[in-house]
């Protein structure tokens, strides 16, 4: 049940990242018929995210995992969970630093958007779940959420952020995060498997 | 007057040294003797090259060109290891033995330094 909660959050994030907004899908379909310019074939359903919005999503997604890591250090006594949480805090903080520095250099001000808000809403829900848990139950929920969260973020990065990013340097930075996220995902899955 | 000659002498030897430096690359005997320096790049969650072959006593320089911190640790016991290498940080080690190493922060990152037989 806890796992499905984590998955729910993941699906939520994915949905948010992929189409920005499910309830706008109908409206998009309607307007597509009257739109003057035909939509590009590769991504017919995706409302384009601009680089400022992508920067905001990138920073928010990383910050959320830093925050989850801090909760884990606060609540967990399990050495493996703690080591994993420390790595998440360090890695995702490093990415934020790079992303922020690049945004500054490119004169891009991160712009809050629907996906950013969806991510933050997901975090609020997850924090509520974490609040009620201690000991092994917390460790298990944390590890499972990390696996689900990284899975969702990897997918969003590959399928939504990278294809939509316009600036070459920003695109390259986001692309270079993928192997790291894949590694985190694998570590999280291995960790979660220990709590079955 | 004596001082003048000293200055000239210093200038002259300076020129010689400079000339020596400039022409140094022409003398191949210098290149082959003494310890060498090799570089391993840390980027995109990997050590490149993942197998490096060196002579005993050579120096290896690891450069972290990735977007996150890594370390260089003897596998599996961290008998020797670098500090945490933040992006753009460098670790230098003289190699006396073949060894496998890994990043203790991201343990799937593994590589090897081999001694030439
Ligand atoms: Cu590493």
PDB file of C-alpha atoms and ligand atoms in Angstrom:
ATOM      1  CA  UNK A   1       0.000   0.000   0.000  1.00  0.00           C
ATOM      2  CA  UNK A   2       2.812   2.346   0.840  1.00  0.00           C
ATOM      3  CA  UNK A   3       4.485   1.309  -2.361  1.00  0.00           C
ATOM      4  CA  UNK A   4       1.404   2.171  -4.340  1.00  0.00           C
ATOM      5  CA  UNK A   5       1.387   5.552  -2.653  1.00  0.00           C
ATOM      6  CA  UNK A   6       4.929   6.124  -3.866  1.00  0.00           C
ATOM      7  CA  UNK A   7       3.995   4.918  -7.313  1.00  0.00           C
ATOM      8  CA  UNK A   8       1.019   7.209  -7.287  1.00  0.00           C
ATOM      9  CA  UNK A   9       3.330  10.115  -6.678  1.00  0.00           C
ATOM     10  CA  UNK A  10       5.563   8.913  -9.484  1.00  0.00           C
ATOM     11  CA  UNK A  11       2.688   8.601 -11.944  1.00  0.00           C
ATOM     12  CA  UNK A  12       1.506  12.008 -10.889  1.00  0.00           C
ATOM     13  CA  UNK A  13       4.896  13.531 -11.606  1.00  0.00           C
ATOM     14  CA  UNK A  14       5.131  11.730 -14.927  1.00  0.00           C
ATOM     15  CA  UNK A  15       1.711  12.899 -15.989  1.00  0.00           C
ATOM     16  CA  UNK A  16       2.622  16.412 -15.000  1.00  0.00           C
ATOM     17  CA  UNK A  17       5.869  16.325 -16.905  1.00  0.00           C
ATOM     18  CA  UNK A  18       4.564  14.666 -20.029  1.00  0.00           C
ATOM     19  CA  UNK A  19       1.584  16.768 -20.838  1.00  0.00           C
ATOM     20  CA  UNK A  20       1.694  19.508 -18.301  1.00  0.00           C
ATOM     21  CA  UNK A  21      -1.943  18.981 -17.561  1.00  0.00           C
ATOM     22  CA  UNK A  22      -4.391  16.170 -18.136  1.00  0.00           C
ATOM     23  CA  UNK A  23      -7.525  18.224 -17.898  1.00  0.00           C
ATOM     24  CA  UNK A  24      -6.263  20.432 -20.662  1.00  0.00           C
ATOM     25  CA  UNK A  25      -5.976  17.475 -23.010  1.00  0.00           C
ATOM     26  CA  UNK A  26      -9.510  17.866 -24.329  1.00  0.00           C
ATOM     27  CA  UNK A  27      -9.073  21.575 -24.877  1.00  0.00           C
ATOM     28  CA  UNK A  28      -5.782  20.927 -26.694  1.00  0.00           C
ATOM     29  CA  UNK A  29      -7.466  18.365 -28.945  1.00  0.00           C
ATOM     30  CA  UNK A  30     -10.252  20.805 -29.794  1.00  0.00           C
ATOM     31  CA  UNK A  31      -7.993  23.705 -30.525  1.00  0.00           C
ATOM     32  CA  UNK A  32      -5.702  21.511 -32.611  1.00  0.00           C
ATOM     33  CA  UNK A  33      -8.374  21.355 -35.313  1.00  0.00           C
ATOM     34  CA  UNK A  34      -8.580  25.097 -35.647  1.00  0.00           C
ATOM     35  CA  UNK A  35      -4.903  25.839 -35.069  1.00  0.00           C
ATOM     36  CA  UNK A  36      -3.247  27.680 -37.946  1.00  0.00           C
ATOM     37  CA  UNK A  37       0.122  25.921 -37.671  1.00  0.00           C
ATOM     38  CA  UNK A  38       0.167  22.134 -37.711  1.00  0.00           C
ATOM     39  CA  UNK A  39       1.733  20.575 -34.610  1.00  0.00           C
ATOM     40  CA  UNK A  40       5.151  18.964 -35.116  1.00  0.00           C
ATOM     41  CA  UNK A  41       4.705  15.246 -35.749  1.00  0.00           C
ATOM     42  CA  UNK A  42       7.201  14.071 -33.165  1.00  0.00           C
ATOM     43  CA  UNK A  43       5.414  15.505 -30.168  1.00  0.00           C
ATOM     44  CA  UNK A  44       1.807  16.161 -31.017  1.00  0.00           C
ATOM     45  CA  UNK A  45       0.452  16.358 -27.452  1.00  0.00           C
ATOM     46  CA  UNK A  46       3.201  18.263 -25.724  1.00  0.00           C
ATOM     47  CA  UNK A  47       2.719  21.881 -24.990  1.00  0.00           C
ATOM     48  CA  UNK A  48       6.222  23.267 -25.422  1.00  0.00           C
ATOM     49  CA  UNK A  49       8.055  24.076 -22.244  1.00  0.00           C
ATOM     50  CA  UNK A  50      10.449  26.967 -22.560  1.00  0.00           C
ATOM     51  CA  UNK A  51      13.978  26.850 -21.152  1.00  0.00           C
ATOM     52  CA  UNK A  52      13.047  29.018 -18.162  1.00  0.00           C
ATOM     53  CA  UNK A  53      10.330  26.524 -17.240  1.00  0.00           C
ATOM     54  CA  UNK A  54      12.655  23.596 -17.822  1.00  0.00           C
ATOM     55  CA  UNK A  55      15.252  25.200 -15.547  1.00  0.00           C
ATOM     56  CA  UNK A  56      12.589  25.585 -12.868  1.00  0.00           C
ATOM     57  CA  UNK A  57      11.520  21.931 -13.223  1.00  0.00           C
ATOM     58  CA  UNK A  58      15.137  20.759 -13.075  1.00  0.00           C
ATOM     59  CA  UNK A  59      15.965  22.744  -9.949  1.00  0.00           C
ATOM     60  CA  UNK A  60      12.706  21.770  -8.213  1.00  0.00           C
ATOM     61  CA  UNK A  61      13.007  18.060  -9.021  1.00  0.00           C
ATOM     62  CA  UNK A  62      16.549  18.010  -7.631  1.00  0.00           C
ATOM     63  CA  UNK A  63      15.653  20.057  -4.558  1.00  0.00           C
ATOM     64  CA  UNK A  64      12.822  17.669  -3.686  1.00  0.00           C
ATOM     65  CA  UNK A  65      15.227  14.743  -3.583  1.00  0.00           C
ATOM     66  CA  UNK A  66      17.642  16.759  -1.426  1.00  0.00           C
ATOM     67  CA  UNK A  67      14.728  17.386   0.950  1.00  0.00           C
ATOM     68  CA  UNK A  68      13.736  13.695   1.028  1.00  0.00           C
ATOM     69  CA  UNK A  69      17.359  12.878   1.835  1.00  0.00           C
ATOM     70  CA  UNK A  70      17.331  15.319   4.749  1.00  0.00           C
ATOM     71  CA  UNK A  71      14.161  13.694   6.113  1.00  0.00           C
ATOM     72  CA  UNK A  72      15.876  10.298   5.868  1.00  0.00           C
ATOM     73  CA  UNK A  73      18.924  11.551   7.788  1.00  0.00           C
ATOM     74  CA  UNK A  74      16.550  12.922  10.372  1.00  0.00           C
ATOM     75  CA  UNK A  75      14.490   9.759  10.799  1.00  0.00           C
ATOM     76  CA  UNK A  76      16.577   6.734   9.841  1.00  0.00           C
ATOM     77  CA  UNK A  77      19.206   4.851  11.821  1.00  0.00           C
ATOM     78  CA  UNK A  78      19.859   2.347   9.027  1.00  0.00           C
ATOM     79  CA  UNK A  79      23.454   2.902   7.796  1.00  0.00           C
ATOM     80  CA  UNK A  80      22.636   1.964   4.191  1.00  0.00           C
ATOM     81  CA  UNK A  81      19.662   4.313   4.083  1.00  0.00           C
ATOM     82  CA  UNK A  82      21.771   7.072   5.608  1.00  0.00           C
ATOM     83  CA  UNK A  83      24.628   6.579   3.138  1.00  0.00           C
ATOM     84  CA  UNK A  84      22.211   6.578   0.218  1.00  0.00           C
ATOM     85  CA  UNK A  85      20.499   9.716   1.550  1.00  0.00           C
ATOM     86  CA  UNK A  86      23.859  11.474   1.916  1.00  0.00           C
ATOM     87  CA  UNK A  87      24.721  10.635  -1.694  1.00  0.00           C
ATOM     88  CA  UNK A  88      21.346  11.951  -2.876  1.00  0.00           C
ATOM     89  CA  UNK A  89      21.822  15.206  -0.953  1.00  0.00           C
ATOM     90  CA  UNK A  90      25.346  15.701  -2.310  1.00  0.00           C
ATOM     91  CA  UNK A  91      24.628  14.728  -5.932  1.00  0.00           C
ATOM     92  CA  UNK A  92      21.381  16.607  -6.311  1.00  0.00           C
ATOM     93  CA  UNK A  93      22.871  19.687  -4.606  1.00  0.00           C
ATOM     94  CA  UNK A  94      25.769  19.555  -7.093  1.00  0.00           C
ATOM     95  CA  UNK A  95      23.321  19.409 -10.000  1.00  0.00           C
ATOM     96  CA  UNK A  96      21.370  22.368  -8.617  1.00  0.00           C
ATOM     97  CA  UNK A  97      24.614  24.326  -8.352  1.00  0.00           C
ATOM     98  CA  UNK A  98      25.497  23.590 -11.986  1.00  0.00           C
ATOM     99  CA  UNK A  99      21.983  24.289 -13.236  1.00  0.00           C
ATOM    100  CA  UNK A 100      21.750  27.558 -11.315  1.00  0.00           C
ATOM    101  CA  UNK A 101      25.177  28.684 -12.504  1.00  0.00           C
ATOM    102  CA  UNK A 102      24.280  27.905 -16.102  1.00  0.00           C
ATOM    103  CA  UNK A 103      20.900  29.628 -15.833  1.00  0.00           C
ATOM    104  CA  UNK A 104      22.651  32.730 -14.475  1.00  0.00           C
ATOM    105  CA  UNK A 105      25.215  32.619 -17.260  1.00  0.00           C
ATOM    106  CA  UNK A 106      22.506  32.249 -19.893  1.00  0.00           C
ATOM    107  CA  UNK A 107      20.405  34.946 -18.265  1.00  0.00           C
ATOM    108  CA  UNK A 108      17.528  32.507 -17.807  1.00  0.00           C
ATOM    109  CA  UNK A 109      15.327  33.095 -14.761  1.00  0.00           C
ATOM    110  CA  UNK A 110      13.689  29.794 -13.740  1.00  0.00           C
ATOM    111  CA  UNK A 111       9.946  30.152 -14.298  1.00  0.00           C
ATOM    112  CA  UNK A 112       7.487  28.303 -12.066  1.00  0.00           C
ATOM    113  CA  UNK A 113       4.947  26.302 -14.053  1.00  0.00           C
ATOM    114  CA  UNK A 114       2.347  23.557 -13.763  1.00  0.00           C
ATOM    115  CA  UNK A 115       4.946  20.764 -13.653  1.00  0.00           C
ATOM    116  CA  UNK A 116       6.910  22.530 -10.912  1.00  0.00           C
ATOM    117  CA  UNK A 117       3.694  22.840  -8.921  1.00  0.00           C
ATOM    118  CA  UNK A 118       2.790  19.170  -9.519  1.00  0.00           C
ATOM    119  CA  UNK A 119       6.220  18.174  -8.250  1.00  0.00           C
ATOM    120  CA  UNK A 120       5.803  20.270  -5.116  1.00  0.00           C
ATOM    121  CA  UNK A 121       2.293  18.886  -4.515  1.00  0.00           C
ATOM    122  CA  UNK A 122       3.693  15.362  -4.809  1.00  0.00           C
ATOM    123  CA  UNK A 123       6.359  16.254  -2.279  1.00  0.00           C
ATOM    124  CA  UNK A 124       3.777  17.598   0.173  1.00  0.00           C
ATOM    125  CA  UNK A 125       1.824  14.328  -0.032  1.00  0.00           C
ATOM    126  CA  UNK A 126       4.937  12.210   0.380  1.00  0.00           C
ATOM    127  CA  UNK A 127       6.052  14.244   3.377  1.00  0.00           C
ATOM    128  CA  UNK A 128       2.693  13.500   5.020  1.00  0.00           C
ATOM    129  CA  UNK A 129       3.260   9.782   4.443  1.00  0.00           C
ATOM    130  CA  UNK A 130       6.792   9.966   5.857  1.00  0.00           C
ATOM    131  CA  UNK A 131       5.569  11.832   8.923  1.00  0.00           C
ATOM    132  CA  UNK A 132       3.546   8.863  10.156  1.00  0.00           C
ATOM    133  CA  UNK A 133       6.347   6.326   9.742  1.00  0.00           C
ATOM    134  CA  UNK A 134       9.332   5.287  11.846  1.00  0.00           C
ATOM    135  CA  UNK A 135      12.006   2.582  11.882  1.00  0.00           C
ATOM    136  CA  UNK A 136      11.873  -0.104   9.196  1.00  0.00           C
ATOM    137  CA  UNK A 137       8.540   1.154   7.919  1.00  0.00           C
ATOM    138  CA  UNK A 138      10.057   4.539   7.178  1.00  0.00           C
ATOM    139  CA  UNK A 139      13.216   3.048   5.642  1.00  0.00           C
ATOM    140  CA  UNK A 140      11.132   0.871   3.348  1.00  0.00           C
ATOM    141  CA  UNK A 141       8.874   3.738   2.294  1.00  0.00           C
ATOM    142  CA  UNK A 142      11.865   6.013   1.693  1.00  0.00           C
ATOM    143  CA  UNK A 143      13.717   3.445  -0.428  1.00  0.00           C
ATOM    144  CA  UNK A 144      10.601   2.612  -2.451  1.00  0.00           C
ATOM    145  CA  UNK A 145       9.782   6.254  -3.006  1.00  0.00           C
ATOM    146  CA  UNK A 146      13.365   6.949  -4.127  1.00  0.00           C
ATOM    147  CA  UNK A 147      13.071   4.159  -6.709  1.00  0.00           C
ATOM    148  CA  UNK A 148       9.693   5.408  -7.931  1.00  0.00           C
ATOM    149  CA  UNK A 149      10.750   9.044  -7.885  1.00  0.00           C
ATOM    150  CA  UNK A 150      13.972   8.467  -9.825  1.00  0.00           C
ATOM    151  CA  UNK A 151      12.117   6.289 -12.298  1.00  0.00           C
ATOM    152  CA  UNK A 152       9.621   9.085 -12.908  1.00  0.00           C
ATOM    153  CA  UNK A 153      12.300  11.765 -13.129  1.00  0.00           C
ATOM    154  CA  UNK A 154      14.474   9.730 -15.531  1.00  0.00           C
ATOM    155  CA  UNK A 155      11.462   9.292 -17.799  1.00  0.00           C
ATOM    156  CA  UNK A 156      10.512  12.949 -17.600  1.00  0.00           C
ATOM    157  CA  UNK A 157      14.081  14.038 -18.335  1.00  0.00           C
ATOM    158  CA  UNK A 158      14.428  11.712 -21.324  1.00  0.00           C
ATOM    159  CA  UNK A 159      10.971  12.148 -22.822  1.00  0.00           C
ATOM    160  CA  UNK A 160      10.047  15.704 -21.947  1.00  0.00           C
ATOM    161  CA  UNK A 161      12.875  17.909 -20.725  1.00  0.00           C
ATOM    162  CA  UNK A 162      15.589  16.949 -23.226  1.00  0.00           C
ATOM    163  CA  UNK A 163      13.358  17.030 -26.331  1.00  0.00           C
ATOM    164  CA  UNK A 164      11.956  20.446 -25.367  1.00  0.00           C
ATOM    165  CA  UNK A 165      15.173  22.196 -24.318  1.00  0.00           C
ATOM    166  CA  UNK A 166      16.255  24.836 -26.817  1.00  0.00           C
ATOM    167  CA  UNK A 167      19.606  26.079 -25.513  1.00  0.00           C
ATOM    168  CA  UNK A 168      22.411  23.681 -26.425  1.00  0.00           C
ATOM    169  CA  UNK A 169      24.338  24.138 -23.171  1.00  0.00           C
ATOM    170  CA  UNK A 170      21.262  23.573 -21.034  1.00  0.00           C
ATOM    171  CA  UNK A 171      20.350  20.528 -23.103  1.00  0.00           C
ATOM    172  CA  UNK A 172      23.869  19.150 -22.715  1.00  0.00           C
ATOM    173  CA  UNK A 173      23.756  19.662 -18.940  1.00  0.00           C
ATOM    174  CA  UNK A 174      20.403  17.900 -18.658  1.00  0.00           C
ATOM    175  CA  UNK A 175      21.638  15.065 -20.866  1.00  0.00           C
ATOM    176  CA  UNK A 176      24.692  14.621 -18.679  1.00  0.00           C
ATOM    177  CA  UNK A 177      22.429  14.060 -15.654  1.00  0.00           C
ATOM    178  CA  UNK A 178      20.874  10.933 -17.198  1.00  0.00           C
ATOM    179  CA  UNK A 179      23.670   8.437 -16.341  1.00  0.00           C
ATOM    180  CA  UNK A 180      23.643   9.743 -12.769  1.00  0.00           C
ATOM    181  CA  UNK A 181      19.872   9.355 -12.463  1.00  0.00           C
ATOM    182  CA  UNK A 182      20.112   5.839 -13.920  1.00  0.00           C
ATOM    183  CA  UNK A 183      22.726   5.020 -11.298  1.00  0.00           C
ATOM    184  CA  UNK A 184      20.584   6.455  -8.497  1.00  0.00           C
ATOM    185  CA  UNK A 185      17.601   4.493  -9.769  1.00  0.00           C
ATOM    186  CA  UNK A 186      19.593   1.251  -9.690  1.00  0.00           C
ATOM    187  CA  UNK A 187      20.898   1.988  -6.193  1.00  0.00           C
ATOM    188  CA  UNK A 188      17.380   2.811  -4.993  1.00  0.00           C
ATOM    189  CA  UNK A 189      15.937  -0.384  -6.479  1.00  0.00           C
ATOM    190  CA  UNK A 190      18.672  -2.456  -4.819  1.00  0.00           C
ATOM    191  CA  UNK A 191      17.990  -0.708  -1.541  1.00  0.00           C
ATOM    192  CA  UNK A 192      14.219  -1.134  -1.787  1.00  0.00           C
ATOM    193  CA  UNK A 193      14.660  -4.835  -2.553  1.00  0.00           C
ATOM    194  CA  UNK A 194      16.233  -5.286   0.895  1.00  0.00           C
ATOM    195  CA  UNK A 195      12.993  -4.257   2.602  1.00  0.00           C
ATOM    196  CA  UNK A 196      10.610  -6.811   1.127  1.00  0.00           C
TER     197      UNK A 196
ATOM    198  CA  UNK B   1      81.561  46.365 -13.397  1.00  0.00           C
ATOM    199  CA  UNK B   2      81.669  42.986 -11.691  1.00  0.00           C
ATOM    200  CA  UNK B   3      77.939  43.261 -11.072  1.00  0.00           C
ATOM    201  CA  UNK B   4      77.391  43.952 -14.748  1.00  0.00           C
ATOM    202  CA  UNK B   5      79.047  40.673 -15.681  1.00  0.00           C
ATOM    203  CA  UNK B   6      76.974  38.833 -13.123  1.00  0.00           C
ATOM    204  CA  UNK B   7      73.826  40.240 -14.671  1.00  0.00           C
ATOM    205  CA  UNK B   8      74.988  39.325 -18.142  1.00  0.00           C
ATOM    206  CA  UNK B   9      75.884  35.875 -16.920  1.00  0.00           C
ATOM    207  CA  UNK B  10      72.451  35.433 -15.367  1.00  0.00           C
ATOM    208  CA  UNK B  11      70.778  36.642 -18.550  1.00  0.00           C
ATOM    209  CA  UNK B  12      72.894  34.347 -20.622  1.00  0.00           C
ATOM    210  CA  UNK B  13      72.204  31.280 -18.561  1.00  0.00           C
ATOM    211  CA  UNK B  14      68.558  32.275 -18.555  1.00  0.00           C
ATOM    212  CA  UNK B  15      68.603  32.316 -22.322  1.00  0.00           C
ATOM    213  CA  UNK B  16      70.290  28.945 -22.342  1.00  0.00           C
ATOM    214  CA  UNK B  17      67.641  27.477 -20.079  1.00  0.00           C
ATOM    215  CA  UNK B  18      64.920  28.960 -22.231  1.00  0.00           C
ATOM    216  CA  UNK B  19      66.556  27.617 -25.343  1.00  0.00           C
ATOM    217  CA  UNK B  20      66.901  24.266 -23.629  1.00  0.00           C
ATOM    218  CA  UNK B  21      63.209  24.271 -22.834  1.00  0.00           C
ATOM    219  CA  UNK B  22      62.270  25.229 -26.358  1.00  0.00           C
ATOM    220  CA  UNK B  23      64.352  22.529 -27.919  1.00  0.00           C
ATOM    221  CA  UNK B  24      63.608  19.937 -25.270  1.00  0.00           C
ATOM    222  CA  UNK B  25      60.855  18.335 -27.308  1.00  0.00           C
ATOM    223  CA  UNK B  26      63.376  17.589 -30.045  1.00  0.00           C
ATOM    224  CA  UNK B  27      65.448  15.260 -27.924  1.00  0.00           C
ATOM    225  CA  UNK B  28      63.526  12.035 -27.673  1.00  0.00           C
ATOM    226  CA  UNK B  29      65.904  10.523 -25.122  1.00  0.00           C
ATOM    227  CA  UNK B  30      64.438  12.779 -22.408  1.00  0.00           C
ATOM    228  CA  UNK B  31      60.899  11.643 -23.169  1.00  0.00           C
ATOM    229  CA  UNK B  32      61.529   7.957 -22.640  1.00  0.00           C
ATOM    230  CA  UNK B  33      63.417   8.111 -19.390  1.00  0.00           C
ATOM    231  CA  UNK B  34      61.873   8.788 -16.014  1.00  0.00           C
ATOM    232  CA  UNK B  35      58.322   8.458 -14.775  1.00  0.00           C
ATOM    233  CA  UNK B  36      55.415   9.280 -17.071  1.00  0.00           C
ATOM    234  CA  UNK B  37      52.181  11.045 -16.347  1.00  0.00           C
ATOM    235  CA  UNK B  38      48.837   9.555 -17.378  1.00  0.00           C
ATOM    236  CA  UNK B  39      45.375  10.970 -17.111  1.00  0.00           C
ATOM    237  CA  UNK B  40      42.041   9.409 -16.272  1.00  0.00           C
ATOM    238  CA  UNK B  41      38.956  11.517 -16.934  1.00  0.00           C
ATOM    239  CA  UNK B  42      35.947  11.102 -14.667  1.00  0.00           C
ATOM    240  CA  UNK B  43      32.846  12.017 -16.632  1.00  0.00           C
ATOM    241  CA  UNK B  44      29.267  10.819 -17.101  1.00  0.00           C
ATOM    242  CA  UNK B  45      29.589   8.391 -14.194  1.00  0.00           C
ATOM    243  CA  UNK B  46      32.632   6.592 -15.627  1.00  0.00           C
ATOM    244  CA  UNK B  47      36.439   6.473 -15.453  1.00  0.00           C
ATOM    245  CA  UNK B  48      37.992   6.846 -18.921  1.00  0.00           C
ATOM    246  CA  UNK B  49      40.020   4.866 -19.858  1.00  0.00           C
ATOM    247  CA  UNK B  50      38.581   2.111 -17.690  1.00  0.00           C
ATOM    248  CA  UNK B  51      41.824   0.167 -17.977  1.00  0.00           C
ATOM    249  CA  UNK B  52      45.091   2.087 -17.893  1.00  0.00           C
ATOM    250  CA  UNK B  53      48.489   0.386 -18.264  1.00  0.00           C
ATOM    251  CA  UNK B  54      51.484   2.178 -16.738  1.00  0.00           C
ATOM    252  CA  UNK B  55      55.068   1.571 -15.673  1.00  0.00           C
ATOM    253  CA  UNK B  56      55.850   1.178 -11.987  1.00  0.00           C
ATOM    254  CA  UNK B  57      56.485   4.634 -10.549  1.00  0.00           C
ATOM    255  CA  UNK B  58      54.384   6.484 -13.126  1.00  0.00           C
ATOM    256  CA  UNK B  59      52.010   9.170 -11.964  1.00  0.00           C
ATOM    257  CA  UNK B  60      48.312   9.014 -12.695  1.00  0.00           C
ATOM    258  CA  UNK B  61      46.161  12.133 -12.567  1.00  0.00           C
ATOM    259  CA  UNK B  62      42.392  11.750 -12.183  1.00  0.00           C
ATOM    260  CA  UNK B  63      40.379  14.789 -13.258  1.00  0.00           C
ATOM    261  CA  UNK B  64      36.736  15.047 -12.266  1.00  0.00           C
ATOM    262  CA  UNK B  65      34.986  16.567 -15.274  1.00  0.00           C
ATOM    263  CA  UNK B  66      31.582  15.326 -14.165  1.00  0.00           C
ATOM    264  CA  UNK B  67      28.746  17.409 -12.768  1.00  0.00           C
ATOM    265  CA  UNK B  68      28.850  15.760  -9.335  1.00  0.00           C
ATOM    266  CA  UNK B  69      31.494  14.777  -6.792  1.00  0.00           C
ATOM    267  CA  UNK B  70      33.253  11.409  -7.011  1.00  0.00           C
ATOM    268  CA  UNK B  71      36.211   9.730  -5.356  1.00  0.00           C
ATOM    269  CA  UNK B  72      38.934   7.301  -6.381  1.00  0.00           C
ATOM    270  CA  UNK B  73      39.162   4.362  -3.954  1.00  0.00           C
ATOM    271  CA  UNK B  74      41.107   1.118  -4.001  1.00  0.00           C
ATOM    272  CA  UNK B  75      38.701  -1.768  -4.588  1.00  0.00           C
ATOM    273  CA  UNK B  76      37.268  -3.230  -2.447  1.00  0.00           C
ATOM    274  CA  UNK B  77      38.733  -2.094   0.863  1.00  0.00           C
ATOM    275  CA  UNK B  78      39.655   1.556   0.161  1.00  0.00           C
ATOM    276  CA  UNK B  79      43.234   0.726   1.248  1.00  0.00           C
ATOM    277  CA  UNK B  80      44.101   3.941  -0.532  1.00  0.00           C
ATOM    278  CA  UNK B  81      41.637   6.597  -1.629  1.00  0.00           C
ATOM    279  CA  UNK B  82      41.329  10.207  -2.662  1.00  0.00           C
ATOM    280  CA  UNK B  83      39.342  12.808  -0.813  1.00  0.00           C
ATOM    281  CA  UNK B  84      35.938  13.581  -2.238  1.00  0.00           C
ATOM    282  CA  UNK B  85      36.652  15.172  -5.618  1.00  0.00           C
ATOM    283  CA  UNK B  86      34.231  17.959  -6.370  1.00  0.00           C
ATOM    284  CA  UNK B  87      33.714  18.865 -10.032  1.00  0.00           C
ATOM    285  CA  UNK B  88      37.026  20.018 -11.568  1.00  0.00           C
ATOM    286  CA  UNK B  89      39.064  18.639  -8.649  1.00  0.00           C
ATOM    287  CA  UNK B  90      42.103  16.489  -9.327  1.00  0.00           C
ATOM    288  CA  UNK B  91      43.699  13.470  -7.597  1.00  0.00           C
ATOM    289  CA  UNK B  92      47.320  12.538  -8.223  1.00  0.00           C
ATOM    290  CA  UNK B  93      48.908   9.209  -7.267  1.00  0.00           C
ATOM    291  CA  UNK B  94      52.190   7.454  -8.005  1.00  0.00           C
ATOM    292  CA  UNK B  95      51.425   3.876  -9.046  1.00  0.00           C
ATOM    293  CA  UNK B  96      53.504   1.105  -7.487  1.00  0.00           C
ATOM    294  CA  UNK B  97      51.085  -1.753  -7.969  1.00  0.00           C
ATOM    295  CA  UNK B  98      48.255  -2.915 -10.188  1.00  0.00           C
ATOM    296  CA  UNK B  99      44.904  -2.309  -8.624  1.00  0.00           C
ATOM    297  CA  UNK B 100      41.211  -2.101  -9.229  1.00  0.00           C
ATOM    298  CA  UNK B 101      39.512   0.985  -7.971  1.00  0.00           C
ATOM    299  CA  UNK B 102      36.000   2.364  -7.697  1.00  0.00           C
ATOM    300  CA  UNK B 103      34.024   5.396  -6.620  1.00  0.00           C
ATOM    301  CA  UNK B 104      32.834   4.744  -3.072  1.00  0.00           C
ATOM    302  CA  UNK B 105      30.042   7.280  -3.548  1.00  0.00           C
ATOM    303  CA  UNK B 106      28.771   5.535  -6.710  1.00  0.00           C
ATOM    304  CA  UNK B 107      29.992   1.951  -6.377  1.00  0.00           C
ATOM    305  CA  UNK B 108      28.979   0.901  -9.890  1.00  0.00           C
ATOM    306  CA  UNK B 109      31.880   3.055 -11.164  1.00  0.00           C
ATOM    307  CA  UNK B 110      34.846   0.676 -11.453  1.00  0.00           C
ATOM    308  CA  UNK B 111      38.163   0.761 -13.287  1.00  0.00           C
ATOM    309  CA  UNK B 112      41.713  -0.660 -13.217  1.00  0.00           C
ATOM    310  CA  UNK B 113      45.315   0.482 -13.301  1.00  0.00           C
ATOM    311  CA  UNK B 114      47.689  -2.242 -14.513  1.00  0.00           C
ATOM    312  CA  UNK B 115      51.484  -2.354 -14.333  1.00  0.00           C
ATOM    313  CA  UNK B 116      53.289  -3.151 -17.589  1.00  0.00           C
ATOM    314  CA  UNK B 117      54.877  -6.564 -17.375  1.00  0.00           C
TER     315      UNK B 117
HETATM  316 CU1  LIG C   1      31.080   8.742  -8.004  1.00  0.00          CU
END
